[in-house]
XYZ file of C-alpha atoms in Angstrom:
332
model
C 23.397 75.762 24.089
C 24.753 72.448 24.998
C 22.844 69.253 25.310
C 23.992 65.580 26.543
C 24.226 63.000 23.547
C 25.946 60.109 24.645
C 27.565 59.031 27.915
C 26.192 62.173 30.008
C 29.071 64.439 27.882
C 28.311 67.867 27.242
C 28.973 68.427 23.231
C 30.036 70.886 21.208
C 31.140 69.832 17.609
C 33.304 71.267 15.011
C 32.114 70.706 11.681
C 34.677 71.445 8.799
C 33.148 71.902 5.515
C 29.783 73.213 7.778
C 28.757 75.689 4.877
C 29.172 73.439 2.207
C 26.449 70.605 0.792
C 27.044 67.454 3.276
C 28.422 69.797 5.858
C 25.425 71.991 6.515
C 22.964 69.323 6.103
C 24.839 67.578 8.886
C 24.408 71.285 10.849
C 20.581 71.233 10.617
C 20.668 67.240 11.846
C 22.541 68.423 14.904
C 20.345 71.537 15.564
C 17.388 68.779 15.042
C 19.277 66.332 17.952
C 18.857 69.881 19.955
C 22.740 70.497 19.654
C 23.468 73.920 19.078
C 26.919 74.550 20.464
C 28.507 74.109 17.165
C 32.161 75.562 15.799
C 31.570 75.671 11.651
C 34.959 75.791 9.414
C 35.014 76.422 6.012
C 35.936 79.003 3.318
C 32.823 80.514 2.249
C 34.855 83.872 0.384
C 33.145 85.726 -2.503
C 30.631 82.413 -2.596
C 26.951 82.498 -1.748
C 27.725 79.284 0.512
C 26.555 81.570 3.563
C 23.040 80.745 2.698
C 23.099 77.169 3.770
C 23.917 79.025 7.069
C 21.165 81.266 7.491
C 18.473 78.758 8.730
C 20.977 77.450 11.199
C 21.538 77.500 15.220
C 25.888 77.795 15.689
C 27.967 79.628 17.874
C 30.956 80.829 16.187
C 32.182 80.741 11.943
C 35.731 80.434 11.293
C 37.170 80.849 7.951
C 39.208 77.806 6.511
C 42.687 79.758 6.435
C 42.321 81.209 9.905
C 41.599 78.037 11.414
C 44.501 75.685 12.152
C 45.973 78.619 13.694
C 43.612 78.518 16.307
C 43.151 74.890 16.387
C 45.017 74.771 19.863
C 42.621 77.317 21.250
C 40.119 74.764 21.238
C 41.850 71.911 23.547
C 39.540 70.457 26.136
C 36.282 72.697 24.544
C 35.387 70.020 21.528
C 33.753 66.437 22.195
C 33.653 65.824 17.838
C 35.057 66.873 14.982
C 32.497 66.296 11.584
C 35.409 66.913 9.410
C 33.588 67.048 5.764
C 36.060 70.375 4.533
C 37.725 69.510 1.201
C 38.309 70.162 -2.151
C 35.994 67.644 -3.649
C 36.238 68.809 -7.643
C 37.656 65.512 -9.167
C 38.410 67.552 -12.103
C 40.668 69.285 -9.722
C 44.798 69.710 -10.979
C 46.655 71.068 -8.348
C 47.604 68.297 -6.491
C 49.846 70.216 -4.846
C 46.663 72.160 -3.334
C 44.802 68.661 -3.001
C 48.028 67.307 -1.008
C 48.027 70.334 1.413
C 43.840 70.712 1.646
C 42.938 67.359 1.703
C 45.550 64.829 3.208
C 47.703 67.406 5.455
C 44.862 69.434 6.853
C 43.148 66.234 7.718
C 46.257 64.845 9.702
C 46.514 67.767 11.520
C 42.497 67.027 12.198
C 43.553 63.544 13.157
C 46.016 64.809 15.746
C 43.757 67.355 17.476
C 41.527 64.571 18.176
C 43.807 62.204 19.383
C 45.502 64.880 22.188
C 42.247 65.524 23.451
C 40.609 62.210 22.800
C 37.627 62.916 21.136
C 35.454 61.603 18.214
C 36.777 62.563 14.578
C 34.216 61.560 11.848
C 35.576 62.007 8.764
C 34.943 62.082 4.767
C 36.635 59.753 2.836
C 35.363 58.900 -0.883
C 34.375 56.294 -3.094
C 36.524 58.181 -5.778
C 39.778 55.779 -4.057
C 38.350 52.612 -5.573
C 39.216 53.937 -8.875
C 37.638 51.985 -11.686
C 36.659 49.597 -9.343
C 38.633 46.666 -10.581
C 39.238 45.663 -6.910
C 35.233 45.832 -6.283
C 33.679 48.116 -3.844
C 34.264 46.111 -0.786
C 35.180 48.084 1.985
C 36.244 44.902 3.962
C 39.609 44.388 1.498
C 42.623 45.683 2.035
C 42.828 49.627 0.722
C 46.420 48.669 -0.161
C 45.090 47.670 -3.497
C 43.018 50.410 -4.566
C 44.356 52.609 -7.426
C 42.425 56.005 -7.522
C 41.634 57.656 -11.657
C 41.946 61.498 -10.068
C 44.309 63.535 -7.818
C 41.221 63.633 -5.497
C 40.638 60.217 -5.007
C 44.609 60.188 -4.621
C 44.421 62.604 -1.860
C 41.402 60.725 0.056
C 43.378 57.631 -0.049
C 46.495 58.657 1.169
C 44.968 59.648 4.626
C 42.905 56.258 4.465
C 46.529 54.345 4.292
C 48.046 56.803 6.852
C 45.164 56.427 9.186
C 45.774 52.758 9.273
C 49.455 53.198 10.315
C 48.663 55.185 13.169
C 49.087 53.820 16.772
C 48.002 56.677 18.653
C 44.205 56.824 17.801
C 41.430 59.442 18.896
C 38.645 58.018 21.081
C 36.422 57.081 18.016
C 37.533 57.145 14.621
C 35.098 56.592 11.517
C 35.994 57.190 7.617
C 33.024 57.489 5.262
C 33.835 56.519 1.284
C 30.508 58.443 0.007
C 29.690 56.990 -2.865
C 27.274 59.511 -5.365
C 25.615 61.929 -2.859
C 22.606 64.309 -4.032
C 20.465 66.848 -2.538
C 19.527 69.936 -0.700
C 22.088 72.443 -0.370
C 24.413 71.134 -2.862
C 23.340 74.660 -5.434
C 26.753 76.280 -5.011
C 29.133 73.064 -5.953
C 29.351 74.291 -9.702
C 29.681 70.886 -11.947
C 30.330 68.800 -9.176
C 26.659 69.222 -8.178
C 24.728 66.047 -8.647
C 23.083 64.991 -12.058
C 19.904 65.568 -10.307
C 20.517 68.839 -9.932
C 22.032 69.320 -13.256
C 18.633 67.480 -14.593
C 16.511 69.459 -12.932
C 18.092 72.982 -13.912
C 18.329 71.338 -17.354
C 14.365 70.247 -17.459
C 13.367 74.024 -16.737
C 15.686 75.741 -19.356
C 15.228 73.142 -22.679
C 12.685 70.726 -21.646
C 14.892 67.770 -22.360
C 18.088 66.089 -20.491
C 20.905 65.168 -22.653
C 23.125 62.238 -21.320
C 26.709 60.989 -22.230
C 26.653 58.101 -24.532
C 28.092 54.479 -23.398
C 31.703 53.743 -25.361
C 31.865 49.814 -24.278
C 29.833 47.331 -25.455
C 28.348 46.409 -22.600
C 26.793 49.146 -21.561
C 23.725 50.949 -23.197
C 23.924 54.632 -23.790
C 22.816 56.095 -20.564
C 23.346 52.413 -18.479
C 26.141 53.598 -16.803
C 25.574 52.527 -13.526
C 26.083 54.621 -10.072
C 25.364 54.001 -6.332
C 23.274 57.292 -6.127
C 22.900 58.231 -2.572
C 20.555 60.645 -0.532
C 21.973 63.728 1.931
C 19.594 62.337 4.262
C 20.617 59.025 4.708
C 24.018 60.226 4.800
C 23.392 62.095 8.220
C 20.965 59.642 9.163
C 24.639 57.600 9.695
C 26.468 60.230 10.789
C 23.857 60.708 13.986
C 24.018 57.055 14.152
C 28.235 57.463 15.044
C 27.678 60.341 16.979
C 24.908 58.142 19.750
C 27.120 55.012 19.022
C 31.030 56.083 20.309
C 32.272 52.472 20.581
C 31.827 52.138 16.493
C 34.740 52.656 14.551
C 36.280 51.868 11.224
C 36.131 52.868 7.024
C 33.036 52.246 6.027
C 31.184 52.688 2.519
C 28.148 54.863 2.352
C 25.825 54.451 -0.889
C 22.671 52.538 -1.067
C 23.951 49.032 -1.960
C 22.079 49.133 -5.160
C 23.485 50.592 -8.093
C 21.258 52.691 -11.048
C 21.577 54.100 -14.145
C 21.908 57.709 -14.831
C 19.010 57.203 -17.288
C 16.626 55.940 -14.078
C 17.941 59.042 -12.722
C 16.853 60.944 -14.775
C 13.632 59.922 -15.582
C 12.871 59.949 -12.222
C 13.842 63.577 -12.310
C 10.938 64.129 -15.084
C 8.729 61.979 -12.961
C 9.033 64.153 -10.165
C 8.127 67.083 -12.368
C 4.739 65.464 -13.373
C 6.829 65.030 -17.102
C 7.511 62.536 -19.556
C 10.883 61.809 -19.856
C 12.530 63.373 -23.029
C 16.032 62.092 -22.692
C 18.997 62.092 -25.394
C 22.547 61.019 -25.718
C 25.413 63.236 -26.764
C 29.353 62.196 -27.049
C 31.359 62.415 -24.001
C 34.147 64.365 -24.162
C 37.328 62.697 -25.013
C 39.188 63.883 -21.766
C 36.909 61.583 -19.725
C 35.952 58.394 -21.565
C 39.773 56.847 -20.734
C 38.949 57.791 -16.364
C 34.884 57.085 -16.758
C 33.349 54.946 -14.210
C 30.967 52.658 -15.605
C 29.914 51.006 -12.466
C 29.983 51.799 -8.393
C 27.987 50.277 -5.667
C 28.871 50.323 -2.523
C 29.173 46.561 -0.471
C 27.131 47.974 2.784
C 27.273 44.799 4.712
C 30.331 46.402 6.807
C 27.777 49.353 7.930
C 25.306 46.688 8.737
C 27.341 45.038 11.176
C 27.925 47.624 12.831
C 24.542 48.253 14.065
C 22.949 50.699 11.383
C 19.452 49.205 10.166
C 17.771 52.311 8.648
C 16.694 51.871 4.976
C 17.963 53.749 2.808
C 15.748 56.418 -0.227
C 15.299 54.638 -2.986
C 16.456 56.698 -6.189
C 12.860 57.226 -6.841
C 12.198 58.551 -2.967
C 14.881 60.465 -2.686
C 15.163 62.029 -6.197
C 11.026 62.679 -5.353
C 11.842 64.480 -2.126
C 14.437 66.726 -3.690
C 13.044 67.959 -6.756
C 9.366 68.277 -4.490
C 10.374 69.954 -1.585
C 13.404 71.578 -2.387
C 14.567 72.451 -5.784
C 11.097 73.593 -7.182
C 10.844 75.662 -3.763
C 13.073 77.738 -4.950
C 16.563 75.992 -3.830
C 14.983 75.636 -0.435
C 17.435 74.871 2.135
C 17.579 72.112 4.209
């Protein structure tokens, strides 16, 4: 099935990454804009990643290592490219695999779109501001931004290239997620959100133990996050997708940073629980690369023409835990 968006074009996306957490909630958003011609990409292997498929309307699955073989195949067929396939484990060390998944797959992304001059929405992340000693501006110059992890690294070195590039595809946007949680995110491992990791750990002990602060200013459990909902995320996305002129890098978080401990007490809270919270050491690997603070400047986004709230923590985290993760890991 294909259905006019924007313009009178016919569509039919390829979504990288469409198995995976963002990816297939940005599947079931198209399917809900009554787009079902839709090419997913991703490498789902021994994983039980298919299940975010199931529920879904798509044409064709193509596994990750199969794919830029038959990239050329798809000249003239494809109006976008989501491109949300990555390795997104900052805890990742193979930058060699980083390099070659992350920035080099993504340019030859980049180049696909620009021959046939289509839309290329892509996922950056708020992992290149680093420890945010620059801010979280995404106005400044990206020049000055020094990265804690290989995959921040690798997510900023296609944000510089991008900007050297004269030859452009007919709409380019760059999202720096900032702390995304939500439905679908139940095969990311540790990289799942704190919600999630709350949740799971509510059920099992009854409690939820979180790392302790190791700078003054911060209270154990203060550290502070822009904690952002899957929904709002492709609540933007559709936004680019009926708005072709937009371009640019843009942050997307809430604009309001919280504390893991408001996080998860609103976990509890969603559970009909009182919060039984404690604080345990953080393990010495991280405390040198911790973020203490992120929240995204959103004013960029706003300019652009997006006016949607955003979930609050509370609304979001509510939402989840309601209607997804005590349904049995529904999926979205």
């Amino acid at each position: 099935m294909s259905v006019i968006v924007t313009g009178g074009a016919m569509s039919t996306i390829l979504v990288t990454g469409g198995a995976g957490f963002i990816g297939s909630c940005l599947v079931r958003t198209l399917n809900d804009m009554g787009i079902e011609d839709i090419i997913i990409v991703d490498h789902i292997s021994t994983s039980d990643k298919w299940k975010n498929m199931v529920n879904k309307k798509y044409t064709t699955y193509i596994p990750r290592d199969k794919f830029l073989q038959q990239l050329d195949t798809f000249d003239g067929k494809v109006t976008h490219v989501i491109h949300m396939g990555a390795c997104s484990a900052t805890t990742e060390k193979d930058f060699d695999f980083l390099y070659h998944n992350n920035f080099e797959f993504t340019k030859m992304i980049w180049k696909f779109c620009v021959k046939n001059q289509i839309s290329m929405i892509n996922a950056s992340s708020a992992a290149t501001y680093g420890a945010g000693e620059n801010g979280f501006d995404d106005k400044k110059d990206i020049c000055a931004l020094r990265p804690l992890n290989g995959y921040g690294y690798s997510k900023q070195l296609f944000d510089l290239w991008e900007r050297e590039q004269v030859l452009r595809p007919k709409q380019y946007v760059g999202f720096k997620y900032f702390n995304v949680y939500g439905p679908n995110e139940y095969f990311k491992g540790s990289m799942a959100s704190v919600i999630f990791h709350t949740f799971n750990k509510i059920k099992e002990t009854g409690e939820m133990c979180l790392f302790k602060s190791y700078r003054p200013d911060y209270e154990d459990g203060q550290q502070l996050r822009d904690f952002v909902y899957v929904k709002d995320i492709c609540k933007v996305v559709k936004f680019m997708i009926e708005n072709p002129a937009v371009n640019g890098l843009f942050n997307l978080g809430t604009g309001t940073a919280r504390s893991f401990y408001d996080l998860a007490k609103a976990t509890f809270t969603a559970l009909g629980l009182e919060p039984n919270i404690k604080f345990v050491d953080m393990p010495e690997s991280l405390r040198a690369k911790y973020q203490y603070y992120t929240q995204a400047d959103m004013q960029k986004l706003r300019d652009a023409g997006y006016q949607e709230k955003f979930y609050s923590l509370e609304e979001g985290c509510r939402d989840y835990v309601v209607n997804y993760l005590a349904q049995d890991y529904k999926t979205y």
